[in-house]
mmCIF file of C-alpha atoms in Angstrom:
data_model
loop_
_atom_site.group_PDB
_atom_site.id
_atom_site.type_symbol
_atom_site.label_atom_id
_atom_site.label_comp_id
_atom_site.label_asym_id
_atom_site.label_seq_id
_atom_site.Cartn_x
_atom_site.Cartn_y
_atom_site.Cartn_z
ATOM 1 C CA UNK A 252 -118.463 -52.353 -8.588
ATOM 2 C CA UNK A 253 -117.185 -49.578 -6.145
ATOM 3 C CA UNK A 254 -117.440 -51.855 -3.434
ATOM 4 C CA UNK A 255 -115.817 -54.544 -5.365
ATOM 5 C CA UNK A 256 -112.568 -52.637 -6.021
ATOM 6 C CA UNK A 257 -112.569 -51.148 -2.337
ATOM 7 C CA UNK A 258 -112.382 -54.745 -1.325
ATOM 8 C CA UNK A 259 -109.757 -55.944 -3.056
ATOM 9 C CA UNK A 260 -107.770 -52.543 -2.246
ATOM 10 C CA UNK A 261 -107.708 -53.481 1.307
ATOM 11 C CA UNK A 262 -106.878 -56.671 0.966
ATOM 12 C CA UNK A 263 -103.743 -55.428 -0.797
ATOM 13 C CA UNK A 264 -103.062 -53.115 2.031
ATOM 14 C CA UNK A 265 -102.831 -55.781 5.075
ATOM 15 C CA UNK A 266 -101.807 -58.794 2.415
ATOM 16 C CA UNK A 267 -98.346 -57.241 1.241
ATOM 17 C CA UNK A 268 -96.947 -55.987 4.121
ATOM 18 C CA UNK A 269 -98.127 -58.835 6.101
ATOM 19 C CA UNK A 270 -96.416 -61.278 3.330
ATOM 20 C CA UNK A 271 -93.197 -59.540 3.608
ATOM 21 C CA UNK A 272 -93.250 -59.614 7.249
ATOM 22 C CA UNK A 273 -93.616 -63.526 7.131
ATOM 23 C CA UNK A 274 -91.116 -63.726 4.083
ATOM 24 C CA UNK A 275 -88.473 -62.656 6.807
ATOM 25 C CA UNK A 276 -89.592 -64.804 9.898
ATOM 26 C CA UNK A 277 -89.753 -67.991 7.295
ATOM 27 C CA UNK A 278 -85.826 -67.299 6.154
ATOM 28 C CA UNK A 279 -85.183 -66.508 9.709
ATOM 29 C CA UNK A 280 -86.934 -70.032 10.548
ATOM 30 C CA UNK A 281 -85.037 -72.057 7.842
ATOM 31 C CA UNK A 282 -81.525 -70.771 8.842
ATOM 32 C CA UNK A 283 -81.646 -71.899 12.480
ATOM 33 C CA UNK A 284 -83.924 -75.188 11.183
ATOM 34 C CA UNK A 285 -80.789 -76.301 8.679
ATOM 35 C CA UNK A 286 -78.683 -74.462 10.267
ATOM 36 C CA UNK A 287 -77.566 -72.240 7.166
ATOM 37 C CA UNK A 288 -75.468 -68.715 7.316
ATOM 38 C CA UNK A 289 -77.505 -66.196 5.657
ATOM 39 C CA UNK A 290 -75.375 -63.371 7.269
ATOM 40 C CA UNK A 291 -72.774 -63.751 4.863
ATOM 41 C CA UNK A 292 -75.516 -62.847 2.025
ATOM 42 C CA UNK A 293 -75.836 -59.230 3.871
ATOM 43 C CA UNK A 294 -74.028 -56.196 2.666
ATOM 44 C CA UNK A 295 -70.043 -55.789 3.053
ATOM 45 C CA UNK A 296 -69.271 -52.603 2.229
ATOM 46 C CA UNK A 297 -66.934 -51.907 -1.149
ATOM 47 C CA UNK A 298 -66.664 -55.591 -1.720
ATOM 48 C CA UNK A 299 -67.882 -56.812 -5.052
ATOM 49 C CA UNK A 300 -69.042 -59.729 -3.332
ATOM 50 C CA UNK A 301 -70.956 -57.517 -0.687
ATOM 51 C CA UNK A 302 -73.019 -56.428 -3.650
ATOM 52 C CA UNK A 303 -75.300 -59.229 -3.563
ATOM 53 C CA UNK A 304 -76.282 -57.899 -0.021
ATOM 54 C CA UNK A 305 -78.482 -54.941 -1.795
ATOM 55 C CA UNK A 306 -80.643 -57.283 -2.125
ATOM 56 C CA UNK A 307 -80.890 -60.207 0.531
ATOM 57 C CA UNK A 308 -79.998 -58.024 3.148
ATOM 58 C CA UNK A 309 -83.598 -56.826 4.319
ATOM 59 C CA UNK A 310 -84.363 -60.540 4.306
ATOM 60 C CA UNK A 311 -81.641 -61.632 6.896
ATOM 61 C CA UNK A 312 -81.481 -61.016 11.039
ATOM 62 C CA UNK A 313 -78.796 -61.676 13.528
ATOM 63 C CA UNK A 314 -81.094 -62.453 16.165
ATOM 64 C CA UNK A 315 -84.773 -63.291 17.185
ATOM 65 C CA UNK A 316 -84.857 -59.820 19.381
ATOM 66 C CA UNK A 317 -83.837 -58.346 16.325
ATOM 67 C CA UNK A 318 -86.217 -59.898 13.818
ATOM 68 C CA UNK A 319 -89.399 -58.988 16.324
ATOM 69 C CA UNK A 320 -87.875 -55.587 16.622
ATOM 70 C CA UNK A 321 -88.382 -54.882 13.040
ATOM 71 C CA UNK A 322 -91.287 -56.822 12.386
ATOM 72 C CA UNK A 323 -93.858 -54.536 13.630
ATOM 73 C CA UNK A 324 -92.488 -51.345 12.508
ATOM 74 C CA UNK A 325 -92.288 -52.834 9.297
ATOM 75 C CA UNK A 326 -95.359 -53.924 9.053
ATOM 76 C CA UNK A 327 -97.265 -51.176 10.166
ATOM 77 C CA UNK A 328 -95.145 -48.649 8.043
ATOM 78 C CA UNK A 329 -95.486 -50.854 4.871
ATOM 79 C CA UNK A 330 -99.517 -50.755 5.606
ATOM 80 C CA UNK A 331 -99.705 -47.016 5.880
ATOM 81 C CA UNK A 332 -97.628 -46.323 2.480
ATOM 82 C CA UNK A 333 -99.621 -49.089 0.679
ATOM 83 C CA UNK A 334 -103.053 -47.505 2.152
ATOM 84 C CA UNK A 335 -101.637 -43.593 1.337
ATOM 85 C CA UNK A 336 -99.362 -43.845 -1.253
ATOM 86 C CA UNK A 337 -100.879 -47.028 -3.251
ATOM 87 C CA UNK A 338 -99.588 -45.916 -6.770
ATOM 88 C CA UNK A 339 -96.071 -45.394 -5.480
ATOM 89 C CA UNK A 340 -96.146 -47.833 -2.784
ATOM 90 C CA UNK A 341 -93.714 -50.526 -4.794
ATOM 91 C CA UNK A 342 -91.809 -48.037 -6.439
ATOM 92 C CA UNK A 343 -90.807 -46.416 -2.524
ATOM 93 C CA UNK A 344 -90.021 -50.222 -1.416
ATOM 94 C CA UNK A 345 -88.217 -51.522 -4.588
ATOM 95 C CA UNK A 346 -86.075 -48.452 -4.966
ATOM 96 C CA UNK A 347 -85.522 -47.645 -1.137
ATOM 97 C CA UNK A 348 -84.176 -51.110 -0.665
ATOM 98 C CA UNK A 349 -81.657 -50.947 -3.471
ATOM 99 C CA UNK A 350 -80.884 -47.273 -3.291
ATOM 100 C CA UNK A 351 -80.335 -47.190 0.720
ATOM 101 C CA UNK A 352 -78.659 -50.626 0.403
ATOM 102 C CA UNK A 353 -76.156 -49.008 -1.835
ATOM 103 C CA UNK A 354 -75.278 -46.033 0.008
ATOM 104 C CA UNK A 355 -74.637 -48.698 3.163
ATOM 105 C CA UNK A 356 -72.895 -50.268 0.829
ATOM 106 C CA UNK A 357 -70.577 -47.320 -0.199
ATOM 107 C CA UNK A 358 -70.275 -45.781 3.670
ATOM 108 C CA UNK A 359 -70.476 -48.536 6.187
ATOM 109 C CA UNK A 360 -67.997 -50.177 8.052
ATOM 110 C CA UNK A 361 -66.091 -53.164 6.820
ATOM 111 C CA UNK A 362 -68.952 -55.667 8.492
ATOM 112 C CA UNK A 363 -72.127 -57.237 7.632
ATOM 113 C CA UNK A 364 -74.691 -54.878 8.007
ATOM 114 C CA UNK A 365 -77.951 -57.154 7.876
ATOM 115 C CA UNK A 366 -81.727 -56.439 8.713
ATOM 116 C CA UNK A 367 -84.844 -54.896 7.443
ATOM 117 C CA UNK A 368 -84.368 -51.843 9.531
ATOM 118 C CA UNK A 369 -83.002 -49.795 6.650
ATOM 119 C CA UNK A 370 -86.207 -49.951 4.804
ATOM 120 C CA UNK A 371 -87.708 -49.434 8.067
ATOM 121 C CA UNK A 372 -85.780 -46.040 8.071
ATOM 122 C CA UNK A 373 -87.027 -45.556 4.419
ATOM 123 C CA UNK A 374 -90.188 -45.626 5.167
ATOM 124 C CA UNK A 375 -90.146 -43.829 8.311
ATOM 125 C CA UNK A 376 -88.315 -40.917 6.093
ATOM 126 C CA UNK A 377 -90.627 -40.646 3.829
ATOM 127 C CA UNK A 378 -93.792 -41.028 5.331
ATOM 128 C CA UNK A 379 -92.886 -38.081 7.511
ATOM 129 C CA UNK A 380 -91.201 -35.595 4.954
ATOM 130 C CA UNK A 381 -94.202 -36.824 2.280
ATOM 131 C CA UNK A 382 -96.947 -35.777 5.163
ATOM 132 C CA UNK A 383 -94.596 -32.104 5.684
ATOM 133 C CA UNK A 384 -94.869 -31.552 1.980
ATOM 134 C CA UNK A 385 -98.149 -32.341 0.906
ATOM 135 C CA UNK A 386 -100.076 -29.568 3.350
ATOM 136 C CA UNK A 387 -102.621 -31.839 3.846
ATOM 137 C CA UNK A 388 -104.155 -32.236 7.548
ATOM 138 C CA UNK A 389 -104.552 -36.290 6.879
ATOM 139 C CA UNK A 390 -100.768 -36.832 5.911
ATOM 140 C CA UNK A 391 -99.708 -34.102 8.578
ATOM 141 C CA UNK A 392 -101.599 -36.063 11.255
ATOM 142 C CA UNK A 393 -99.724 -39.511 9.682
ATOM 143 C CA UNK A 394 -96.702 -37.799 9.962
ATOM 144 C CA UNK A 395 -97.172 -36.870 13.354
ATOM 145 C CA UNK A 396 -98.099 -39.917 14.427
ATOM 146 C CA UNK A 397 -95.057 -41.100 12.978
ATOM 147 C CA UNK A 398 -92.693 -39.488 15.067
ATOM 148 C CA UNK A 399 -94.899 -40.108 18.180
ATOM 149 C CA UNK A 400 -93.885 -43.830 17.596
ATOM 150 C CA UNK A 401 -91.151 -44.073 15.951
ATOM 151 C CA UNK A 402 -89.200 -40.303 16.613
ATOM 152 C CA UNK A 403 -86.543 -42.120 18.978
ATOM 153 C CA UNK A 404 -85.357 -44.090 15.702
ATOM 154 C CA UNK A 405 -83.036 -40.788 14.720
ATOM 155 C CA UNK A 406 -80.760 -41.471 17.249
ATOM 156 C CA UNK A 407 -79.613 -44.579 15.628
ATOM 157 C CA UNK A 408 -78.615 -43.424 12.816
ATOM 158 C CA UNK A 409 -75.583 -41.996 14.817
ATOM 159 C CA UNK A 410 -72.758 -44.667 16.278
ATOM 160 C CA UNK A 411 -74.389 -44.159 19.505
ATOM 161 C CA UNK A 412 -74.512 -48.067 20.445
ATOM 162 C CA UNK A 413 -71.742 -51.349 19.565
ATOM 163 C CA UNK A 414 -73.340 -53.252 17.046
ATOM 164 C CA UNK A 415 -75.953 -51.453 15.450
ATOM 165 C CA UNK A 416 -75.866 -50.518 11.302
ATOM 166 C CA UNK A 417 -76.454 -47.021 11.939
ATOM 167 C CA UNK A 418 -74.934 -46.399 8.421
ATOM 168 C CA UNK A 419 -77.553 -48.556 7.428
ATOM 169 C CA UNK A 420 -80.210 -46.358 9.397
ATOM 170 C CA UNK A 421 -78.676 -43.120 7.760
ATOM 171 C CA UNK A 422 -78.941 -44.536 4.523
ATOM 172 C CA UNK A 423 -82.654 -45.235 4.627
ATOM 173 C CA UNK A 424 -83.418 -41.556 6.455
ATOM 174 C CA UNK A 425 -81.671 -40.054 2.948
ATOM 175 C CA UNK A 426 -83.132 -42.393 1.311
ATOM 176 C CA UNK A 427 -86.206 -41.716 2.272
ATOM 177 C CA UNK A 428 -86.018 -37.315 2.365
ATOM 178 C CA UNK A 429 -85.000 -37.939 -1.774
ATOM 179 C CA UNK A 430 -88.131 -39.641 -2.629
ATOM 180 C CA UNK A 431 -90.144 -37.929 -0.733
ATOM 181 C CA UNK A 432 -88.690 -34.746 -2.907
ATOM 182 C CA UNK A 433 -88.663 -36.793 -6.245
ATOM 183 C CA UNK A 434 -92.170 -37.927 -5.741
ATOM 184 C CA UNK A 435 -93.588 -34.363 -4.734
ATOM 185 C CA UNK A 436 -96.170 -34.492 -7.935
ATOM 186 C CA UNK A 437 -97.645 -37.709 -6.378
ATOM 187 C CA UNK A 438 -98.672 -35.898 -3.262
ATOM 188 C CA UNK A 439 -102.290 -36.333 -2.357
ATOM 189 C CA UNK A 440 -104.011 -33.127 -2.457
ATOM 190 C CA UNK A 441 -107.411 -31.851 -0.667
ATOM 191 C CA UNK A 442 -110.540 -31.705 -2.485
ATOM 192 C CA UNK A 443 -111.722 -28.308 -3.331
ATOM 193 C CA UNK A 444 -115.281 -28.140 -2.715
ATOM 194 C CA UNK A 445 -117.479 -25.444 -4.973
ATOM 195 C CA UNK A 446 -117.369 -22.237 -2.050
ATOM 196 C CA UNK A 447 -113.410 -22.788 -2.369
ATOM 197 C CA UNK A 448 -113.085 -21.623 -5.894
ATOM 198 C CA UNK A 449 -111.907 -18.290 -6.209
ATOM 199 C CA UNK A 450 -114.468 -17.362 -8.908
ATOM 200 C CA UNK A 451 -117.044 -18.760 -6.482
ATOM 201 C CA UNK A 452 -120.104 -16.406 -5.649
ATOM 202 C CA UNK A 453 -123.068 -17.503 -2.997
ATOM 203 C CA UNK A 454 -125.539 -15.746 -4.894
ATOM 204 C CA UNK A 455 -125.361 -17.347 -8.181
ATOM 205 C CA UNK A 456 -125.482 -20.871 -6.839
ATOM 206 C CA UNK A 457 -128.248 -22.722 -7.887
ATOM 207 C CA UNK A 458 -128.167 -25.159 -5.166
ATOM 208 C CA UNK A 459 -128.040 -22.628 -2.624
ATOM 209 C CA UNK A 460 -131.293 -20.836 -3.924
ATOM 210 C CA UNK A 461 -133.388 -23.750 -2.401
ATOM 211 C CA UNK A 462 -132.454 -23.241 0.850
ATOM 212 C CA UNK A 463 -133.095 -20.317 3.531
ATOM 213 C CA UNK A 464 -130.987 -18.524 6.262
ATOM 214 C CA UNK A 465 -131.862 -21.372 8.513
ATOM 215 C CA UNK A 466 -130.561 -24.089 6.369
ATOM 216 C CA UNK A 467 -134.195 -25.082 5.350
ATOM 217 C CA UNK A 468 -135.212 -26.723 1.812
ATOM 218 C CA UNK A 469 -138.071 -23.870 1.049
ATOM 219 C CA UNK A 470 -138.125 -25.064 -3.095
ATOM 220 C CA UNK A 471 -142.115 -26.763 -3.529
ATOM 221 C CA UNK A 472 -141.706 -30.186 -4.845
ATOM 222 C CA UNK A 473 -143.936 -31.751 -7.093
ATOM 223 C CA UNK A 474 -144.808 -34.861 -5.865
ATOM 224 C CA UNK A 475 -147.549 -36.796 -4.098
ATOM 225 C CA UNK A 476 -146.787 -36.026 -0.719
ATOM 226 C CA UNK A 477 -146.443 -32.115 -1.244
ATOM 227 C CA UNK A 478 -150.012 -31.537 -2.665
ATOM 228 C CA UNK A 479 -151.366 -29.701 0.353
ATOM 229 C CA UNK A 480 -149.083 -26.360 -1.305
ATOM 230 C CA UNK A 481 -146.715 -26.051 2.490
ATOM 231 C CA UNK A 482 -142.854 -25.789 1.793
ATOM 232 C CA UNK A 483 -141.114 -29.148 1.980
ATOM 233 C CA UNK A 484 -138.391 -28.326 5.042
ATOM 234 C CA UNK A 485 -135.502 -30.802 5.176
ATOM 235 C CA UNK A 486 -132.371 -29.935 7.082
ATOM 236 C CA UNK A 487 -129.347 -29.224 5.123
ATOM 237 C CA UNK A 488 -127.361 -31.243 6.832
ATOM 238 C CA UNK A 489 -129.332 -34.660 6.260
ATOM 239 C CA UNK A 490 -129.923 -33.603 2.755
ATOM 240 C CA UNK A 491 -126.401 -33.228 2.279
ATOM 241 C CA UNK A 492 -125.751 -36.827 4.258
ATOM 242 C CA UNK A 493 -128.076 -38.141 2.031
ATOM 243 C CA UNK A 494 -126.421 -37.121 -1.179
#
């Protein structure tokens, strides 16, 4: 049954993200096919009509450089948060869209700002801070490795090139430092093994008794194959493998 549930857990890891990521390329696809303008669905800023772009924004690109530029951010990003952050995964994408899309919405210039790179930026943001807060050497090192790849990003989210949403980009960074705050209880935290407690004390551990200074089993077992009376000796470390 473990297995069973680990299987379909994985599957949701690569199959969302990987869904989105085609979502984009197939509205990309149908607007040079029939030759539709989907950049006037993206977000102009305090315009009631720009309102709609909240939402259909992420979903449109100017360009095929830009489309491939986000696509494999995205798609790696949305794969990390699903496979860390699972029960907060939709929440993060959901929320980040419409909450960054607002604030773009409320700052930017008075131009369509279009693309997926502000939930890019969201997820960047959050992934990183999330890893900072939690204390935990596995998020740290995810957070690291974020900003080995993608720690360039933070320029753009300064008008430092023609062109570029960098409101949009500076919207997703906030966006993405306030959920990693409001989500603090959902952290991941390390297991605690037994020796870890603070009550803990070697000599009272019944597990412990079994073994010697060496790490040996000395305990005799009664069983078939320990008739002859010697001490059953079974490294620690494969009985502990074992378990």
């Amino acid at each position: 049954m473990k297995t069973h549930k680990h299987f379909h857990f994985s599957i949701g890891v690569v199959a969302y993200p990987l869904f989105f990521v085609l979502l984009i390329w197939i509205v990309f696809w149908a607007e040079v096919r029939f030759n539709f303008k989907f950049k006037d669905y993206g977000i102009y800023p305090q315009t009631m009509k720009g309102l709609r772009g909240i939402v259909f924004s992420p979903l449109i690109h100017g360009s095929i450089k830009h489309l491939a530029s986000n696509s494999v951010p995205l798609l790696v990003l949305s794969m990390a948060l699903f496979y860390f952050y699972r029960s907060i995964a939709w929440p993060i994408i959901i929320y980040g869209i419409l909450l960054s899309g607002f604030l773009t919405w409320c700052i930017g210039r008075p131009s369509y700002h279009i693309g997926a790179s502000g939930l890019i930026y969201v997820l960047v943001s959050f992934i990183f801070f999330k890893g900072v807060f939690a204390k935990h050497y596995r998020l740290i090192a995810l957070s690291l490795l974020v900003v080995f790849l993608y720690g360039s990003m933070i320029w753009y989210t300064m008008p430092i090139e023609k062109g570029i949403s960098w409101e949009g980009h500076l919207s997703g960074l906030i966006t993405g430092l306030l959920f990693a705050i409001i989500f603090k209880k959902s952290i991941a935290k390390p297991k605690k093994y037994v020796w870890e407690q603070p009550d803990y004390n070697e000599e009272d551990d019944p597990f412990l008794r079994h073994f010697d200074e060496n790490g040996n089993f000395i305990e005799h077992l009664e069983s078939e194959e320990d008739m002859e009376g010697e001490p059953t000796k079974i490294n620690y470390i494969y009985k502990k493998s074992e378990d």
